[in-house]
Short mmCIF file of N, CA and C in Angstrom, two decimals:
data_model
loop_
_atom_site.label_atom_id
_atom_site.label_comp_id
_atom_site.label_asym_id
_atom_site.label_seq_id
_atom_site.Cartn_x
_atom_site.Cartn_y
_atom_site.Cartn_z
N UNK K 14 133.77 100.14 37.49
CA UNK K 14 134.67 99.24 36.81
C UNK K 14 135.83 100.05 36.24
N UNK K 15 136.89 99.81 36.81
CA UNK K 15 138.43 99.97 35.92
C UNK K 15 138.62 99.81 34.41
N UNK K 16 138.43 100.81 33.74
CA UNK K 16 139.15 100.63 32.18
C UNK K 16 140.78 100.35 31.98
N UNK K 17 140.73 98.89 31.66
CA UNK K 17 142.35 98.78 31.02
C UNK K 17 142.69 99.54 29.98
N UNK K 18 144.00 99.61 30.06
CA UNK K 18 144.20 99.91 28.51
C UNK K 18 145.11 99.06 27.91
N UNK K 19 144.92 98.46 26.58
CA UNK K 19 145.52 97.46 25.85
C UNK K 19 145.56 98.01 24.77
N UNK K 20 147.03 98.36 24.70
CA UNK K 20 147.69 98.78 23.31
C UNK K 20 147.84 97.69 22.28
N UNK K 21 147.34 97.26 21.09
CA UNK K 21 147.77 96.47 20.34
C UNK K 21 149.31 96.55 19.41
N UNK K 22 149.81 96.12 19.39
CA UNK K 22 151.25 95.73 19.11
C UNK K 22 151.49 95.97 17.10
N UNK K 23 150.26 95.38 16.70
CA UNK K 23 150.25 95.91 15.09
C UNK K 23 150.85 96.82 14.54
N UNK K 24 150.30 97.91 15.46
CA UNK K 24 151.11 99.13 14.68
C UNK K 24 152.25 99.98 15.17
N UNK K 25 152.52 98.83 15.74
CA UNK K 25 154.24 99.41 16.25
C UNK K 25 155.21 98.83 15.11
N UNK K 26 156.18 99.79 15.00
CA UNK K 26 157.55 98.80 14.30
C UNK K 26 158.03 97.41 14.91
N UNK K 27 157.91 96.58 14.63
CA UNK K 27 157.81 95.14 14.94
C UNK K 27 159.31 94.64 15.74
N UNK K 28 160.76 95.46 15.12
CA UNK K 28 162.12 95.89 15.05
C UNK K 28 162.30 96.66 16.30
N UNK K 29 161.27 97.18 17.09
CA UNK K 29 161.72 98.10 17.81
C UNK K 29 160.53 97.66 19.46
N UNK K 30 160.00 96.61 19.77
CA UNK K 30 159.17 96.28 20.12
C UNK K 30 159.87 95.94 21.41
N UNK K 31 161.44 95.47 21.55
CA UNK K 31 161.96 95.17 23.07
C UNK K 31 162.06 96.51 23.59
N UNK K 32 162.32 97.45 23.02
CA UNK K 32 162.09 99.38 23.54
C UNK K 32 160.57 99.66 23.92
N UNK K 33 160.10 99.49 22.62
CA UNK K 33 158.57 99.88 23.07
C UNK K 33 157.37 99.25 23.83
N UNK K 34 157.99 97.98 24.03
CA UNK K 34 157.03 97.86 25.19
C UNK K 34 157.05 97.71 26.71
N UNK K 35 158.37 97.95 27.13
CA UNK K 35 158.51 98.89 28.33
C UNK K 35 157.76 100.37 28.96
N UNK K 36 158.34 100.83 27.28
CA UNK K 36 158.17 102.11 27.40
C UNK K 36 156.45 102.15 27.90
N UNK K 37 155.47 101.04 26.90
CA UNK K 37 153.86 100.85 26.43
C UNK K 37 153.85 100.70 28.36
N UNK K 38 154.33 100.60 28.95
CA UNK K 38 154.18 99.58 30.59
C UNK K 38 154.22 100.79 31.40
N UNK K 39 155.25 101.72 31.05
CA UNK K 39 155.78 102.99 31.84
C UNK K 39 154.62 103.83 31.79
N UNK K 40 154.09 103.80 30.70
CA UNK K 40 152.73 105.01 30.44
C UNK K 40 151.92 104.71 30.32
N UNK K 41 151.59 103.55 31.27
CA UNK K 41 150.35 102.88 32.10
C UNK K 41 149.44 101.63 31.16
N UNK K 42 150.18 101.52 30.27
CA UNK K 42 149.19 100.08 29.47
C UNK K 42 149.19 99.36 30.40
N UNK K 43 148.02 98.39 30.52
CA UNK K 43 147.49 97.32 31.53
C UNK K 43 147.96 96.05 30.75
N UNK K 44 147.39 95.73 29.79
CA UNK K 44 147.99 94.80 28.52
C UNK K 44 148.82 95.25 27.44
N UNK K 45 149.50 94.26 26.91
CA UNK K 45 150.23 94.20 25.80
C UNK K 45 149.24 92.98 24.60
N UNK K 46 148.45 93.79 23.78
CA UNK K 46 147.45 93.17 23.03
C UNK K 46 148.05 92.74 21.35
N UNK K 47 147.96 91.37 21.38
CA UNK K 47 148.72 91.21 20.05
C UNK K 47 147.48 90.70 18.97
N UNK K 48 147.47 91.17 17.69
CA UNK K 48 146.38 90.58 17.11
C UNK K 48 147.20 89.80 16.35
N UNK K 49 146.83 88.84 15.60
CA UNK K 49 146.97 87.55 14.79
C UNK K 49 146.37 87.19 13.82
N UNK K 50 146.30 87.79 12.52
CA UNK K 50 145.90 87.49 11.41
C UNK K 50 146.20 86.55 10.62
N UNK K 51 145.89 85.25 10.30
CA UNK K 51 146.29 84.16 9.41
C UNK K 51 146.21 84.22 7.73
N UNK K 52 146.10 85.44 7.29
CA UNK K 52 145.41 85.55 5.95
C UNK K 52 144.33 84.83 5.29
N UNK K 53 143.90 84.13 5.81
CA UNK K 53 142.43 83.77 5.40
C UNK K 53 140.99 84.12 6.11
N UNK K 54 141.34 84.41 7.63
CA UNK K 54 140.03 85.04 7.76
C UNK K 54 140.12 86.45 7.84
N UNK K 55 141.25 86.86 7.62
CA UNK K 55 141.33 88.18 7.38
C UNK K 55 142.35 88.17 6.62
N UNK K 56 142.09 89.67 5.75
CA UNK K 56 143.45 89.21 4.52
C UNK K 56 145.09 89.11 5.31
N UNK K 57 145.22 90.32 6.07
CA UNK K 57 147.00 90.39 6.49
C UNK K 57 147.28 89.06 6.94
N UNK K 58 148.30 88.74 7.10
CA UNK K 58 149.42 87.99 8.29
C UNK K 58 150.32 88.41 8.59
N UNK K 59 150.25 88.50 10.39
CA UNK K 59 150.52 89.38 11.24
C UNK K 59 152.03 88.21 11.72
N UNK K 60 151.43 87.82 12.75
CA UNK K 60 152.71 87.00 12.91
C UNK K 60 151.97 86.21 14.59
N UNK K 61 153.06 84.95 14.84
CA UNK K 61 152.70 83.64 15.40
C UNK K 61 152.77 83.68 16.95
N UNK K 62 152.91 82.38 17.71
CA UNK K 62 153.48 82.46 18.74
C UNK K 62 154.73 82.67 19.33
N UNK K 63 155.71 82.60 18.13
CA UNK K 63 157.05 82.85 18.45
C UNK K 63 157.19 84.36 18.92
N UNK K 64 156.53 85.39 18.38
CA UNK K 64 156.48 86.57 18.83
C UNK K 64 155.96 87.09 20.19
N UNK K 65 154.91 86.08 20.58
CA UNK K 65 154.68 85.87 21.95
C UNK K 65 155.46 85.38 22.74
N UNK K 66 156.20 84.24 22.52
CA UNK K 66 156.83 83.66 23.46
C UNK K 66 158.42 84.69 23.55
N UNK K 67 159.07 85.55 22.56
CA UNK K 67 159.85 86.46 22.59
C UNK K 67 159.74 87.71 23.82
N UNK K 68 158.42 87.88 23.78
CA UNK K 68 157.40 89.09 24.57
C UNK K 68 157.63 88.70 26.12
N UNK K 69 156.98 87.13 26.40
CA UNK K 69 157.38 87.05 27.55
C UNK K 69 158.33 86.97 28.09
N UNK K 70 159.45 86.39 27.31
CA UNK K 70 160.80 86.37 27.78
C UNK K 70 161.28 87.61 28.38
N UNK K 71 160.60 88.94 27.69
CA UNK K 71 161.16 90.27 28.09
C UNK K 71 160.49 90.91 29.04
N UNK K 72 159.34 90.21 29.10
CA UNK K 72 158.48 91.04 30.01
C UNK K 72 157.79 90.42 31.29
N UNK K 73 156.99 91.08 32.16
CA UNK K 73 156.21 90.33 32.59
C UNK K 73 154.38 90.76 32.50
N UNK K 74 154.43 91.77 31.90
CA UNK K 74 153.16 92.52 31.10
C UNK K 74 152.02 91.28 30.97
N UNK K 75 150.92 91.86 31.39
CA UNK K 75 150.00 90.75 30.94
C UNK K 75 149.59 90.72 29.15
N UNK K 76 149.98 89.11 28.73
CA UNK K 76 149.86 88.92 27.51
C UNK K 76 148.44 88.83 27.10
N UNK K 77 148.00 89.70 26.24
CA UNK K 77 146.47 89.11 25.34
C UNK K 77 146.70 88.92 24.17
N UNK K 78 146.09 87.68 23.31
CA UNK K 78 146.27 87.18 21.92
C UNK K 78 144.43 87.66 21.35
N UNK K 79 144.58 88.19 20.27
CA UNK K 79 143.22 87.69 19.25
C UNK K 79 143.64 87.84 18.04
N UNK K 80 142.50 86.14 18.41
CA UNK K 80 143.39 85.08 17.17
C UNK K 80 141.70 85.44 15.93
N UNK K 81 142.72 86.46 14.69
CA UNK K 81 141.75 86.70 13.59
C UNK K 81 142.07 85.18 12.84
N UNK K 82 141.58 84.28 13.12
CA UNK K 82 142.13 83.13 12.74
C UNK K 82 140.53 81.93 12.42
N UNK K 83 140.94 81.07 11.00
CA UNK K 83 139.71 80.37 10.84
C UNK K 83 139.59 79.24 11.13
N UNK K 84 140.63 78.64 12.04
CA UNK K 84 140.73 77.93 13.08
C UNK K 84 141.10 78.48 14.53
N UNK K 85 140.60 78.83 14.85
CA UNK K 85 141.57 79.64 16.24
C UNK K 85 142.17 78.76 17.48
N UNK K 86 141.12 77.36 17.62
CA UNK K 86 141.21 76.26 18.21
C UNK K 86 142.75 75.54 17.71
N UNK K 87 143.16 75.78 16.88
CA UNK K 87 144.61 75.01 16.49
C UNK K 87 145.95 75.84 16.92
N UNK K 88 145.19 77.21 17.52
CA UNK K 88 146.09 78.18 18.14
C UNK K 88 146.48 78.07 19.57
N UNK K 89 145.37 77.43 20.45
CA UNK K 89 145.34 77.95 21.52
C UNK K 89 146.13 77.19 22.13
N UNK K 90 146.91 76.22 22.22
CA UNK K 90 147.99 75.72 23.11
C UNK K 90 149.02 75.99 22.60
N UNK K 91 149.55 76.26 21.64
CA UNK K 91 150.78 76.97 21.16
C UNK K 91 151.06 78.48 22.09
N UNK K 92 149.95 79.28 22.03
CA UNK K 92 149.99 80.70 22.53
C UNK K 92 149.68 80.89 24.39
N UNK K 93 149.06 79.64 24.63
CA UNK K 93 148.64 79.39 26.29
C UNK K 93 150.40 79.13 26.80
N UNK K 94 151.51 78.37 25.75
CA UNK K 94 152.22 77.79 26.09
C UNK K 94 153.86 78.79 26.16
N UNK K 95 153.46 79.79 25.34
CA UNK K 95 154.42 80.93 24.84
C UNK K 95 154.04 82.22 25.87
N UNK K 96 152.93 81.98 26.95
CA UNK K 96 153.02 82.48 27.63
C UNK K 96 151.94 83.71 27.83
N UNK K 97 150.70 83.54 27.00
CA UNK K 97 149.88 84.57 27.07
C UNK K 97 148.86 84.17 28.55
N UNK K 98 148.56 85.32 28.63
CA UNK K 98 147.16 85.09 29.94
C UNK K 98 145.76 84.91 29.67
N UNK K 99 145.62 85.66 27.92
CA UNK K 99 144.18 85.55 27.55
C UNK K 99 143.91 85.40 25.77
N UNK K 100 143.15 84.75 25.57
CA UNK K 100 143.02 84.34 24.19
C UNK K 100 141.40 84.52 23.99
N UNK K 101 141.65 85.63 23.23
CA UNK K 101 140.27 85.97 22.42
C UNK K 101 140.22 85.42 20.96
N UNK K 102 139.10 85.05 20.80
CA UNK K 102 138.74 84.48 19.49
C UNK K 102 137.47 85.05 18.84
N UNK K 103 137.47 85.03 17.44
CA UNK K 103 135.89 85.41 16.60
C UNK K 103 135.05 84.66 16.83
N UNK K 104 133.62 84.90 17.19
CA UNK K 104 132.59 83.67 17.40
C UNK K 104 132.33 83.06 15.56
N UNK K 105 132.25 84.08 15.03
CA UNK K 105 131.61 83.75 13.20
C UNK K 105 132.95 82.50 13.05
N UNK K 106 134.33 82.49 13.99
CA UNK K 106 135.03 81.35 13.31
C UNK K 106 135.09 80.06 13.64
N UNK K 107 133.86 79.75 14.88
CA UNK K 107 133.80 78.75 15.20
C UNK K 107 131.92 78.55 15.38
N UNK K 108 131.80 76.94 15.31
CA UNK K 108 130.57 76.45 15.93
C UNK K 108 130.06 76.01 17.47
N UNK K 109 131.77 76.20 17.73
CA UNK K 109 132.00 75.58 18.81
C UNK K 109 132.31 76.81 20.57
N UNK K 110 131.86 77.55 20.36
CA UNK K 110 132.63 78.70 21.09
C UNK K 110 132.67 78.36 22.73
N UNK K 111 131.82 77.28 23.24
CA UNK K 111 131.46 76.94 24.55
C UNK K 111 132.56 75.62 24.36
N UNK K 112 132.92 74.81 23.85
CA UNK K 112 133.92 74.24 23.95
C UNK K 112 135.55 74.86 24.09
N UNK K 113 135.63 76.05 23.31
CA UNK K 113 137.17 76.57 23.29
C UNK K 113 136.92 77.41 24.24
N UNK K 114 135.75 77.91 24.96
CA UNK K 114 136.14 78.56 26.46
C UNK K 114 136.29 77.27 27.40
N UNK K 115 136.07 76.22 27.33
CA UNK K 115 136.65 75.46 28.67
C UNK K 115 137.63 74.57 28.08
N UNK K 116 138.55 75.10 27.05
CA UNK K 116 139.72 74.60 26.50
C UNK K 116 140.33 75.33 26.93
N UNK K 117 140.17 76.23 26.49
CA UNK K 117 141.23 78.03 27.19
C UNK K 117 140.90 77.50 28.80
N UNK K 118 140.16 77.19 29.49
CA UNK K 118 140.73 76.88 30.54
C UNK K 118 141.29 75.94 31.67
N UNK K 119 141.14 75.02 30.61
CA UNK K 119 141.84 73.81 30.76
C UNK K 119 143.28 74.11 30.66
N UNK K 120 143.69 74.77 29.57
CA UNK K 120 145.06 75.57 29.33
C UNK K 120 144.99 76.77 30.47
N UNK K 121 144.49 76.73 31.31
CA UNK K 121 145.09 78.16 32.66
C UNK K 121 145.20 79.83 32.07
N UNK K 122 144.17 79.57 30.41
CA UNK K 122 144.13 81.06 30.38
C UNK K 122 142.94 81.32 30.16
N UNK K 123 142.90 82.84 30.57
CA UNK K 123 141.57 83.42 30.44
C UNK K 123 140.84 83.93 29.18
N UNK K 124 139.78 82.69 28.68
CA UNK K 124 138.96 82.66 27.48
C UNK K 124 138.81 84.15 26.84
N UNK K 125 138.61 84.56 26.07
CA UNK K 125 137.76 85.96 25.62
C UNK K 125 136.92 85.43 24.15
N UNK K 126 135.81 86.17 24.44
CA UNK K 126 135.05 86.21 22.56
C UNK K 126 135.32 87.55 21.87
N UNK K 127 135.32 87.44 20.65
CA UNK K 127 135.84 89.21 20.02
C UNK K 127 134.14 88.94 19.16
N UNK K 128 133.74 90.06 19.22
CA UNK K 128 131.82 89.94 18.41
C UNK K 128 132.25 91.13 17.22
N UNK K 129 132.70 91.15 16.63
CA UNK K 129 131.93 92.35 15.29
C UNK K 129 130.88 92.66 15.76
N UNK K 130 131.43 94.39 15.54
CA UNK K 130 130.30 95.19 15.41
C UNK K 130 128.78 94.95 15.13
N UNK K 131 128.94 94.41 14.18
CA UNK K 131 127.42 93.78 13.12
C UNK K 131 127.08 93.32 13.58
N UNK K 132 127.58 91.87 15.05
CA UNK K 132 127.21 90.58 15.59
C UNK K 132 126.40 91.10 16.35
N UNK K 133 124.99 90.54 16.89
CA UNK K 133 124.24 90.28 17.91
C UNK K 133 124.22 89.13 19.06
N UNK K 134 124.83 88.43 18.45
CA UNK K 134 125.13 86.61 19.37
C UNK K 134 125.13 87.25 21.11
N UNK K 135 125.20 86.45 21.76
CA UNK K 135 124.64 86.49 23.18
C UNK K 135 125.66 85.48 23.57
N UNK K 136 126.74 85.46 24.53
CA UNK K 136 127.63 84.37 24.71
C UNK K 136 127.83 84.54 26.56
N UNK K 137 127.89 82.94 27.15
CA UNK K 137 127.50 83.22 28.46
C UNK K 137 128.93 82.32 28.78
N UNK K 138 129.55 82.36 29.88
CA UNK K 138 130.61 81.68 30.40
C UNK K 138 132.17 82.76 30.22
N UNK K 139 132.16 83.83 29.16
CA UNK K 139 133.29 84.20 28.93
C UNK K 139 134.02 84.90 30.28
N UNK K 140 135.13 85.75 30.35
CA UNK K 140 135.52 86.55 31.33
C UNK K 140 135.73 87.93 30.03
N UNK K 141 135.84 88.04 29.28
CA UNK K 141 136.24 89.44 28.42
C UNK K 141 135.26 89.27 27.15
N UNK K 142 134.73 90.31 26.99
CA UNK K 142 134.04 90.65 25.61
C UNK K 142 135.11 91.85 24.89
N UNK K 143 135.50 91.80 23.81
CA UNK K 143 136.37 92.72 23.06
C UNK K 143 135.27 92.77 22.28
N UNK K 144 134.81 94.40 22.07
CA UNK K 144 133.86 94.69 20.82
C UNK K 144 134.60 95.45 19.65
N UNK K 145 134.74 95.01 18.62
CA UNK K 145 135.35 95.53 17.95
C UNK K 145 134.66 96.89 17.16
N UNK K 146 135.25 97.94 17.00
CA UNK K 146 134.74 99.17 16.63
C UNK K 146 135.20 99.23 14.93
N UNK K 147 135.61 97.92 14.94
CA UNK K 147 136.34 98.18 12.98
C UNK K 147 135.79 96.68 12.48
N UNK K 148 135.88 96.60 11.33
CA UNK K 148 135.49 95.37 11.01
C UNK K 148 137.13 94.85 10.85
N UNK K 149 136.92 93.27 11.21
CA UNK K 149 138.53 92.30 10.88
C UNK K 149 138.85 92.54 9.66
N UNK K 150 138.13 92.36 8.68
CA UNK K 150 138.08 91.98 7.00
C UNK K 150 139.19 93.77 6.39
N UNK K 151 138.91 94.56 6.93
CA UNK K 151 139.90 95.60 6.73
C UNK K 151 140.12 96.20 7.62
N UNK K 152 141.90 97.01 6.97
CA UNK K 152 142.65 97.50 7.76
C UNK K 152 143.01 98.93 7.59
N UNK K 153 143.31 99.48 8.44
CA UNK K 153 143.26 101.17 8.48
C UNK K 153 142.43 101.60 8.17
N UNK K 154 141.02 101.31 8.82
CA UNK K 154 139.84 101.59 8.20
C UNK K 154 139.15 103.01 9.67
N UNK K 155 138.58 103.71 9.10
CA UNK K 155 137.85 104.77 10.46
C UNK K 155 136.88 104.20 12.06
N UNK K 156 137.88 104.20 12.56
CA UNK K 156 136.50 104.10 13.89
C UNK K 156 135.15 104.11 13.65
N UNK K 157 134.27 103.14 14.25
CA UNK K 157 133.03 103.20 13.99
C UNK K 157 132.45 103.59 15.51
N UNK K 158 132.37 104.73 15.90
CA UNK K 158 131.75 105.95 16.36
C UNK K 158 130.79 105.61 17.05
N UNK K 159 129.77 105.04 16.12
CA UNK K 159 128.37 105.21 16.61
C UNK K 159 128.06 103.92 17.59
N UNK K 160 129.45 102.73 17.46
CA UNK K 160 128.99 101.44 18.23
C UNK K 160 129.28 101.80 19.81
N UNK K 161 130.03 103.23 19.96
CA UNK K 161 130.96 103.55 21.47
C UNK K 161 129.46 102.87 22.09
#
């Protein structure tokens, strides 16, 4: 199996993002990975679909969204529509996670679940598992090592 690589967009200067993500394309990123924090299920707020739909205008990079979001379901046709290819979501933010994968593809993009570290859940139908090596709840926090 092929390892992508998906640079997340966070910690770039936000101002300088029509430069840098060419550049992210030239030195082999596979995705352009945007995370999405709403401040309530995680403290930051990051920023919306307008920043997506800006992205595609410039690019043709495959778009990924994860939506740190405590609705994520109120996201996903806004961001299917601005032009992303894949929308990952938290399972802890829904009850519903087998419904918003055949929403995501009803919308023509490719579902993902994001599991915390901590999570054990078992989820069947997806196309991408993102395991997260940090917890959502904080930021600039150390790699967690031992989940590689």
């Amino acid at each position: 199996m092929r390892r992508l690589i998906a640079p997340s967009i966070l910690s770039f200067d936000l101002l300088g993002l029509a430069e840098t993500v060419p550049n992210l394309i030239d030195a082999g990123a596979d995705i352009i990975h945007l995370d999405v924090m709403d401040g309530r299920f995680v403290p930051p707020i990051t920023f919306g679909d307008n920043l997506a739909r800006s992205l595609r205008a410039r690019t043709d990079a495959f778009l990924e969204v994860h939506l740190m979001t405590e609705a994520p379901e109120d996201q996903f046709e806004a961001f299917a529509e601005a032009g992303c290819e894949r929308i990952l979501f938290h399972l802890e933010a829904t009850h519903h996670a087998h419904r918003h994968v055949q929403t995501l593809r009803k919308l023509g993009v490719s579902p993902g679940v994001v599991l915390d570290y901590n999570e054990a859940n078992q989820v069947v139908g997806i196309e991408m598992l993102h395991l997260s090596r940090r917890s959502p709840q904080f930021n600039f926090q150390k790699l967690q090592f031992q989940t590689a």
